[in-house]
PDB file of C-alpha atoms in Angstrom:
ATOM      1  CA  ARG A1091       0.000   0.000   0.000  1.00 84.00           C
ATOM      2  CA  LEU A1092       1.378   3.374  -1.023  1.00 89.00           C
ATOM      3  CA  GLU A1093       0.416   6.653   0.621  1.00 91.00           C
ATOM      4  CA  VAL A1094       1.628  10.026  -0.602  1.00 92.00           C
ATOM      5  CA  ILE A1095       1.479  13.078   1.656  1.00 92.00           C
ATOM      6  CA  ILE A1096       1.732  16.124  -0.576  1.00 88.00           C
ATOM      7  CA  PRO A1097       0.523  19.745  -0.825  1.00 84.00           C
ATOM      8  CA  GLN A1098      -2.919  19.886  -2.391  1.00 82.00           C
ATOM      9  CA  ALA A1099      -1.714  22.008  -5.308  1.00 74.00           C
ATOM     10  CA  ASN A1100       0.699  19.268  -6.413  1.00 77.00           C
ATOM     11  CA  THR A1101      -1.664  16.305  -6.283  1.00 81.00           C
ATOM     12  CA  PHE A1102      -2.326  16.438 -10.047  1.00 75.00           C
ATOM     13  CA  HIS A1103       1.046  14.757 -10.693  1.00 74.00           C
ATOM     14  CA  TRP A1104      -0.061  11.683  -8.752  1.00 80.00           C
ATOM     15  CA  GLN A1105      -3.655  11.641  -9.935  1.00 76.00           C
ATOM     16  CA  LYS A1106      -2.418  10.922 -13.477  1.00 75.00           C
ATOM     17  CA  ILE A1107      -0.846   7.641 -12.338  1.00 75.00           C
ATOM     18  CA  LYS A1108      -3.266   4.753 -12.838  1.00 67.00           C
ATOM     19  CA  LYS A1109      -2.206   2.846  -9.759  1.00 75.00           C
ATOM     20  CA  ARG A1110      -3.675   2.328  -6.308  1.00 83.00           C
ATOM     21  CA  ILE A1111      -2.255   5.285  -4.428  1.00 87.00           C
ATOM     22  CA  ASN A1112      -3.804   6.883  -1.381  1.00 89.00           C
ATOM     23  CA  ILE A1113      -3.156  10.619  -1.795  1.00 89.00           C
ATOM     24  CA  ILE A1114      -3.198  12.547   1.499  1.00 91.00           C
ATOM     25  CA  PRO A1115      -3.372  16.240   0.529  1.00 90.00           C
ATOM     26  CA  ILE A1116      -2.079  19.053   2.737  1.00 89.00           C
ATOM     27  CA  LYS A1117      -4.583  21.893   2.482  1.00 87.00           C
ATOM     28  CA  THR A1118      -3.441  24.917   0.491  1.00 84.00           C
ATOM     29  CA  THR A1119      -3.021  28.233   2.339  1.00 86.00           C
ATOM     30  CA  PHE A1120      -1.931  31.715   1.287  1.00 84.00           C
ATOM     31  CA  LEU A1121       1.528  30.830   2.627  1.00 85.00           C
ATOM     32  CA  ASP A1122       2.069  28.432  -0.280  1.00 81.00           C
ATOM     33  CA  GLU A1123       2.360  31.383  -2.651  1.00 76.00           C
ATOM     34  CA  ALA A1124       4.615  33.405  -0.344  1.00 78.00           C
ATOM     35  CA  THR A1125       8.133  34.297  -1.461  1.00 76.00           C
ATOM     36  CA  SER A1126       9.172  36.275   1.638  1.00 84.00           C
ATOM     37  CA  PRO A1127      11.880  34.278   3.500  1.00 86.00           C
ATOM     38  CA  PHE A1128      10.061  34.795   6.819  1.00 89.00           C
ATOM     39  CA  LEU A1129       6.736  33.544   5.438  1.00 90.00           C
ATOM     40  CA  VAL A1130       8.459  30.581   3.751  1.00 88.00           C
ATOM     41  CA  LEU A1131       9.867  29.618   7.161  1.00 91.00           C
ATOM     42  CA  VAL A1132       6.419  29.992   8.753  1.00 93.00           C
ATOM     43  CA  ASN A1133       4.972  27.835   5.973  1.00 91.00           C
ATOM     44  CA  TYR A1134       7.615  25.159   6.659  1.00 93.00           C
ATOM     45  CA  LEU A1135       6.665  25.105  10.348  1.00 94.00           C
ATOM     46  CA  VAL A1136       2.952  24.898   9.515  1.00 93.00           C
ATOM     47  CA  ARG A1137       3.568  22.006   7.134  1.00 93.00           C
ATOM     48  CA  ILE A1138       5.677  20.173   9.699  1.00 95.00           C
ATOM     49  CA  ALA A1139       2.852  20.530  12.235  1.00 95.00           C
ATOM     50  CA  ARG A1140       0.327  19.201   9.717  1.00 93.00           C
ATOM     51  CA  ILE A1141       2.407  16.370   8.268  1.00 94.00           C
ATOM     52  CA  THR A1142       3.991  14.935  11.424  1.00 95.00           C
ATOM     53  CA  PRO A1143       0.759  13.519  12.966  1.00 94.00           C
ATOM     54  CA  LYS A1144      -0.053  11.810   9.657  1.00 92.00           C
ATOM     55  CA  VAL A1145       3.393  10.182   9.480  1.00 93.00           C
ATOM     56  CA  ILE A1146       3.663   9.025  13.098  1.00 92.00           C
ATOM     57  CA  ARG A1147       0.321   7.202  12.744  1.00 89.00           C
ATOM     58  CA  SER A1148       1.997   4.835  10.247  1.00 86.00           C
ATOM     59  CA  GLN A1149       1.815   1.134  11.001  1.00 87.00           C
ATOM     60  CA  LYS A1150       4.940  -0.719  12.141  1.00 87.00           C
ATOM     61  CA  ASN A1151       7.587  -1.587   9.566  1.00 90.00           C
ATOM     62  CA  THR A1152       6.540   1.225   7.241  1.00 94.00           C
ATOM     63  CA  ILE A1153       9.014   2.503   4.644  1.00 96.00           C
ATOM     64  CA  ILE A1154       9.082   6.296   4.881  1.00 97.00           C
ATOM     65  CA  TYR A1155      10.569   8.147   1.910  1.00 97.00           C
ATOM     66  CA  SER A1156      11.412  11.847   2.250  1.00 97.00           C
ATOM     67  CA  SER A1157      11.787  13.132  -1.305  1.00 94.00           C
ATOM     68  CA  THR A1158      13.876  16.253  -0.511  1.00 94.00           C
ATOM     69  CA  ASP A1159      16.045  17.550   2.300  1.00 95.00           C
ATOM     70  CA  THR A1160      13.712  20.457   3.110  1.00 95.00           C
ATOM     71  CA  LEU A1161      12.508  20.628   6.709  1.00 96.00           C
ATOM     72  CA  PRO A1162       8.835  19.702   6.049  1.00 95.00           C
ATOM     73  CA  ASP A1163       9.998  16.469   4.395  1.00 96.00           C
ATOM     74  CA  VAL A1164      12.745  15.580   6.856  1.00 97.00           C
ATOM     75  CA  ILE A1165      11.455  16.497  10.332  1.00 97.00           C
ATOM     76  CA  PRO A1166       8.221  14.415  10.246  1.00 97.00           C
ATOM     77  CA  ALA A1167      10.203  11.398   9.004  1.00 97.00           C
ATOM     78  CA  ALA A1168      12.856  11.894  11.704  1.00 97.00           C
ATOM     79  CA  ILE A1169      10.230  12.143  14.463  1.00 97.00           C
ATOM     80  CA  ALA A1170       8.417   9.033  13.182  1.00 96.00           C
ATOM     81  CA  LYS A1171      11.704   7.118  13.162  1.00 96.00           C
ATOM     82  CA  ILE A1172      12.457   8.154  16.761  1.00 96.00           C
ATOM     83  CA  ILE A1173       8.992   7.097  17.926  1.00 95.00           C
ATOM     84  CA  ASN A1174       9.006   3.784  16.060  1.00 94.00           C
ATOM     85  CA  HIS A1175      12.409   2.235  15.303  1.00 93.00           C
ATOM     86  CA  SER A1176      10.770  -0.477  13.165  1.00 94.00           C
ATOM     87  CA  HIS A1177      10.273   2.054  10.364  1.00 95.00           C
ATOM     88  CA  CYS A1178      12.756   2.200   7.500  1.00 96.00           C
ATOM     89  CA  TRP A1179      13.536   5.803   6.559  1.00 98.00           C
ATOM     90  CA  ILE A1180      14.903   6.459   3.084  1.00 98.00           C
ATOM     91  CA  ALA A1181      16.029  10.072   2.660  1.00 98.00           C
ATOM     92  CA  ARG A1182      16.768  11.868  -0.591  1.00 97.00           C
ATOM     93  CA  VAL A1183      19.454  14.581  -0.815  1.00 96.00           C
ATOM     94  CA  HIS A1184      19.639  16.426  -4.142  1.00 93.00           C
ATOM     95  CA  HIS A1185      22.434  18.911  -3.472  1.00 92.00           C
ATOM     96  CA  LEU A1186      24.158  20.882  -0.733  1.00 93.00           C
ATOM     97  CA  SER A1187      23.892  24.662  -0.641  1.00 89.00           C
ATOM     98  CA  PRO A1188      27.158  26.596  -0.932  1.00 89.00           C
ATOM     99  CA  SER A1189      28.407  28.485   2.108  1.00 91.00           C
ATOM    100  CA  PRO A1190      26.526  31.788   2.593  1.00 91.00           C
ATOM    101  CA  PHE A1191      29.943  33.491   2.595  1.00 93.00           C
ATOM    102  CA  ILE A1192      30.536  32.549  -1.065  1.00 91.00           C
ATOM    103  CA  ARG A1193      26.984  32.117  -2.385  1.00 87.00           C
ATOM    104  CA  PRO A1194      25.698  35.059  -4.462  1.00 84.00           C
ATOM    105  CA  GLY A1195      22.619  36.894  -3.209  1.00 83.00           C
ATOM    106  CA  ASN A1196      21.305  38.200   0.099  1.00 87.00           C
ATOM    107  CA  PHE A1197      23.626  37.018   2.887  1.00 91.00           C
ATOM    108  CA  LEU A1198      20.925  36.721   5.569  1.00 90.00           C
ATOM    109  CA  ILE A1199      18.619  34.711   3.299  1.00 88.00           C
ATOM    110  CA  ASN A1200      21.506  32.444   2.278  1.00 89.00           C
ATOM    111  CA  LEU A1201      22.507  32.046   5.930  1.00 93.00           C
ATOM    112  CA  GLY A1202      18.976  31.030   6.906  1.00 92.00           C
ATOM    113  CA  SER A1203      18.822  28.553   4.027  1.00 91.00           C
ATOM    114  CA  ALA A1204      22.177  27.052   5.027  1.00 93.00           C
ATOM    115  CA  LEU A1205      21.142  26.698   8.673  1.00 94.00           C
ATOM    116  CA  MET A1206      17.895  24.940   7.746  1.00 95.00           C
ATOM    117  CA  GLN A1207      19.785  22.528   5.529  1.00 95.00           C
ATOM    118  CA  LYS A1208      22.299  21.827   8.299  1.00 96.00           C
ATOM    119  CA  ILE A1209      19.402  20.828  10.568  1.00 96.00           C
ATOM    120  CA  SER A1210      18.018  18.542   7.865  1.00 97.00           C
ATOM    121  CA  ILE A1211      21.391  16.984   7.051  1.00 97.00           C
ATOM    122  CA  TYR A1212      22.063  16.337  10.745  1.00 97.00           C
ATOM    123  CA  ALA A1213      18.655  14.661  11.180  1.00 97.00           C
ATOM    124  CA  ILE A1214      19.226  12.529   8.067  1.00 98.00           C
ATOM    125  CA  ARG A1215      22.718  11.512   9.165  1.00 97.00           C
ATOM    126  CA  LYS A1216      21.454  10.482  12.590  1.00 96.00           C
ATOM    127  CA  GLY A1217      18.193   8.804  11.669  1.00 96.00           C
ATOM    128  CA  ALA A1218      17.947   7.687   8.038  1.00 97.00           C
ATOM    129  CA  ASP A1219      18.556   4.037   7.155  1.00 97.00           C
ATOM    130  CA  THR A1220      19.442   4.809   3.540  1.00 98.00           C
ATOM    131  CA  VAL A1221      20.394   8.097   1.873  1.00 98.00           C
ATOM    132  CA  LEU A1222      19.861   8.464  -1.876  1.00 97.00           C
ATOM    133  CA  VAL A1223      22.144  10.952  -3.640  1.00 97.00           C
ATOM    134  CA  LEU A1224      22.324  12.099  -7.255  1.00 92.00           C
ATOM    135  CA  ASN A1225      25.979  11.380  -8.009  1.00 93.00           C
ATOM    136  CA  LYS A1226      29.357  10.151  -6.757  1.00 95.00           C
ATOM    137  CA  SER A1227      30.526  13.679  -5.965  1.00 95.00           C
ATOM    138  CA  LEU A1228      27.672  14.236  -3.504  1.00 96.00           C
ATOM    139  CA  ARG A1229      28.182  10.769  -2.011  1.00 96.00           C
ATOM    140  CA  ASP A1230      31.847  11.560  -1.362  1.00 96.00           C
ATOM    141  CA  THR A1231      30.970  14.952   0.123  1.00 96.00           C
ATOM    142  CA  LEU A1232      28.466  13.425   2.558  1.00 97.00           C
ATOM    143  CA  ALA A1233      30.908  10.650   3.443  1.00 96.00           C
ATOM    144  CA  GLY A1234      33.318  13.434   4.409  1.00 94.00           C
ATOM    145  CA  LYS A1235      30.606  14.823   6.703  1.00 93.00           C
ATOM    146  CA  ARG A1236      30.574  11.621   8.809  1.00 94.00           C
ATOM    147  CA  PHE A1237      27.762   9.866   6.945  1.00 97.00           C
ATOM    148  CA  ALA A1238      28.106   6.081   7.104  1.00 96.00           C
ATOM    149  CA  LYS A1239      29.335   5.041   3.653  1.00 94.00           C
ATOM    150  CA  GLU A1240      27.189   1.896   3.619  1.00 96.00           C
ATOM    151  CA  LYS A1241      24.054   4.063   3.926  1.00 96.00           C
ATOM    152  CA  LEU A1242      24.866   6.211   0.890  1.00 98.00           C
ATOM    153  CA  GLN A1243      23.415   5.018  -2.422  1.00 97.00           C
ATOM    154  CA  ILE A1244      23.634   6.743  -5.801  1.00 96.00           C
ATOM    155  CA  LEU A1245      20.326   7.095  -7.634  1.00 93.00           C
ATOM    156  CA  PRO A1246      20.499   9.595 -10.520  1.00 87.00           C
ATOM    157  CA  GLY A1247      17.501  11.553 -11.744  1.00 80.00           C
ATOM    158  CA  GLY A1248      15.200   9.466 -13.934  1.00 80.00           C
ATOM    159  CA  VAL A1249      15.694  10.419 -17.580  1.00 81.00           C
ATOM    160  CA  ASP A1250      14.157   8.228 -20.289  1.00 83.00           C
ATOM    161  CA  TYR A1251      16.735   8.660 -23.039  1.00 85.00           C
ATOM    162  CA  GLN A1252      15.028   6.217 -25.430  1.00 89.00           C
ATOM    163  CA  THR A1253      11.796   8.209 -25.385  1.00 88.00           C
ATOM    164  CA  ILE A1254      13.655  11.499 -25.809  1.00 86.00           C
ATOM    165  CA  THR A1255      15.579  10.276 -28.862  1.00 89.00           C
ATOM    166  CA  ARG A1256      12.309   9.416 -30.645  1.00 91.00           C
ATOM    167  CA  PHE A1257      11.216  13.061 -30.652  1.00 86.00           C
ATOM    168  CA  LYS A1258      11.936  15.010 -33.809  1.00 84.00           C
ATOM    169  CA  PRO A1259      12.571  18.763 -33.558  1.00 79.00           C
ATOM    170  CA  THR A1260       9.795  20.929 -34.967  1.00 74.00           C
ATOM    171  CA  THR A1261      10.841  23.255 -37.751  1.00 72.00           C
ATOM    172  CA  GLY A1262       9.797  26.770 -38.509  1.00 72.00           C
ATOM    173  CA  GLU A1263       9.383  27.943 -34.912  1.00 77.00           C
ATOM    174  CA  GLY A1264      12.093  29.166 -32.601  1.00 86.00           C
ATOM    175  CA  PHE A1265      12.237  31.233 -29.434  1.00 94.00           C
ATOM    176  CA  ASP A1266      14.629  33.845 -28.129  1.00 96.00           C
ATOM    177  CA  ALA A1267      14.366  32.501 -24.577  1.00 97.00           C
ATOM    178  CA  VAL A1268      12.919  29.499 -22.752  1.00 96.00           C
ATOM    179  CA  TYR A1269      11.723  29.099 -19.155  1.00 97.00           C
ATOM    180  CA  LEU A1270      11.648  25.491 -17.954  1.00 95.00           C
ATOM    181  CA  GLY A1271      10.306  24.725 -14.493  1.00 92.00           C
ATOM    182  CA  ARG A1272       7.301  24.492 -12.222  1.00 89.00           C
ATOM    183  CA  ILE A1273       4.733  27.289 -12.605  1.00 91.00           C
ATOM    184  CA  HIS A1274       4.933  28.711  -9.098  1.00 85.00           C
ATOM    185  CA  ALA A1275       5.775  32.006  -7.405  1.00 82.00           C
ATOM    186  CA  THR A1276       8.852  30.578  -5.682  1.00 77.00           C
ATOM    187  CA  LYS A1277      10.316  29.737  -9.115  1.00 87.00           C
ATOM    188  CA  GLY A1278       9.864  33.306 -10.343  1.00 89.00           C
ATOM    189  CA  ALA A1279       7.272  32.243 -12.922  1.00 93.00           C
ATOM    190  CA  PHE A1280       5.022  35.238 -12.281  1.00 94.00           C
ATOM    191  CA  ASP A1281       7.942  37.633 -12.812  1.00 94.00           C
ATOM    192  CA  LEU A1282       8.292  36.446 -16.421  1.00 96.00           C
ATOM    193  CA  PRO A1283       5.587  38.644 -18.036  1.00 97.00           C
ATOM    194  CA  HIS A1284       7.018  41.803 -16.453  1.00 96.00           C
ATOM    195  CA  ILE A1285      10.582  40.830 -17.424  1.00 97.00           C
ATOM    196  CA  TRP A1286       9.576  39.974 -20.970  1.00 97.00           C
ATOM    197  CA  SER A1287       7.645  43.234 -21.405  1.00 97.00           C
ATOM    198  CA  ILE A1288      10.959  45.044 -20.798  1.00 97.00           C
ATOM    199  CA  VAL A1289      12.614  42.863 -23.462  1.00 97.00           C
ATOM    200  CA  VAL A1290       9.787  43.542 -25.917  1.00 97.00           C
ATOM    201  CA  ASP A1291      10.205  47.294 -25.394  1.00 96.00           C
ATOM    202  CA  LYS A1292      13.686  46.864 -26.889  1.00 96.00           C
ATOM    203  CA  ASN A1293      12.766  44.192 -29.457  1.00 96.00           C
ATOM    204  CA  SER A1294       9.093  43.946 -30.376  1.00 95.00           C
ATOM    205  CA  ALA A1295       9.554  40.557 -32.095  1.00 95.00           C
ATOM    206  CA  ALA A1296      11.252  38.792 -29.140  1.00 97.00           C
ATOM    207  CA  THR A1297       9.549  35.525 -28.187  1.00 97.00           C
ATOM    208  CA  LEU A1298       9.546  33.499 -24.960  1.00 97.00           C
ATOM    209  CA  ALA A1299       8.499  29.873 -24.455  1.00 96.00           C
ATOM    210  CA  ILE A1300       7.288  28.812 -21.005  1.00 97.00           C
ATOM    211  CA  ILE A1301       7.553  25.065 -20.371  1.00 95.00           C
ATOM    212  CA  GLY A1302       6.312  23.458 -17.169  1.00 92.00           C
ATOM    213  CA  THR A1303       3.334  22.316 -15.165  1.00 87.00           C
ATOM    214  CA  GLY A1304       1.472  23.818 -12.264  1.00 84.00           C
ATOM    215  CA  SER A1305      -1.935  24.057 -10.656  1.00 80.00           C
ATOM    216  CA  GLN A1306      -4.802  25.347 -12.793  1.00 83.00           C
ATOM    217  CA  ASN A1307      -4.958  28.484 -10.643  1.00 85.00           C
ATOM    218  CA  ASN A1308      -1.273  29.237 -11.204  1.00 88.00           C
ATOM    219  CA  ILE A1309      -1.445  28.626 -14.947  1.00 92.00           C
ATOM    220  CA  LYS A1310      -4.507  30.880 -15.175  1.00 94.00           C
ATOM    221  CA  LYS A1311      -2.725  33.567 -13.162  1.00 94.00           C
ATOM    222  CA  LEU A1312       0.271  33.406 -15.497  1.00 96.00           C
ATOM    223  CA  GLU A1313      -1.930  33.604 -18.604  1.00 96.00           C
ATOM    224  CA  ASN A1314      -3.775  36.629 -17.164  1.00 96.00           C
ATOM    225  CA  LEU A1315      -0.446  38.381 -16.532  1.00 97.00           C
ATOM    226  CA  ILE A1316       0.598  37.696 -20.129  1.00 97.00           C
ATOM    227  CA  VAL A1317      -2.634  39.278 -21.384  1.00 96.00           C
ATOM    228  CA  LYS A1318      -2.293  42.202 -18.955  1.00 96.00           C
ATOM    229  CA  ASN A1319       1.189  42.944 -20.342  1.00 95.00           C
ATOM    230  CA  ASN A1320      -0.011  42.650 -23.984  1.00 95.00           C
ATOM    231  CA  LEU A1321       2.328  39.750 -24.682  1.00 96.00           C
ATOM    232  CA  GLY A1322      -0.067  37.414 -26.484  1.00 94.00           C
ATOM    233  CA  LYS A1323       2.155  37.361 -29.589  1.00 94.00           C
ATOM    234  CA  ASN A1324       5.432  37.204 -27.696  1.00 96.00           C
ATOM    235  CA  VAL A1325       4.909  34.547 -25.007  1.00 97.00           C
ATOM    236  CA  LYS A1326       3.677  30.972 -25.430  1.00 95.00           C
ATOM    237  CA  VAL A1327       2.740  28.736 -22.500  1.00 95.00           C
ATOM    238  CA  LEU A1328       3.526  25.239 -23.811  1.00 92.00           C
ATOM    239  CA  GLY A1329       2.675  23.075 -20.817  1.00 89.00           C
TER     240      GLY A1329
END
């Protein structure tokens, strides 16, 4: 039996899968669209409070998979593991943030991000049974941070090369720029129409392709912003 605890706005990914999956949605709040570092932290704490009771109710010998090293994924899994040692916790680490002293951008924001990741990495090192990493470089880095080598397993991102090679490039249509990512405020997706309107002021023929998925509300919001900025001929939302 597979249960997926996930924010309500992201459930559409799982609903497409024709398998028996029990989706446990976390109700959407205004905090989910917040980009302020303080509100993002508050949102993390709210999610932890909502998710933890659902995870600790798991039956014995449950496999718990935390899909990222963000606090809302890690802390509920760590607490469940402490309460019930029969659980197997598999943690996923995608990358480590650079030191805030060398990372470009706002120092305080980068410092907060680094501190949160340190908490997550400590909890994973102490409690996870297996840690999945993207590549050998990250495995070696974590091994140097006192992770048990036998717990570290390399699992690259899933890319179906055979399917990709069957696609043939379309001809006759090109773009000056491409955005590829989730349609969400935290990805900067809603900044695109404003940014591209500045580009179009300099070059009226400039075109932008937007590739990615998101909730219906977010896609509608993006499309409305494109219309508001008179970019119907310059921006294409390709899904």
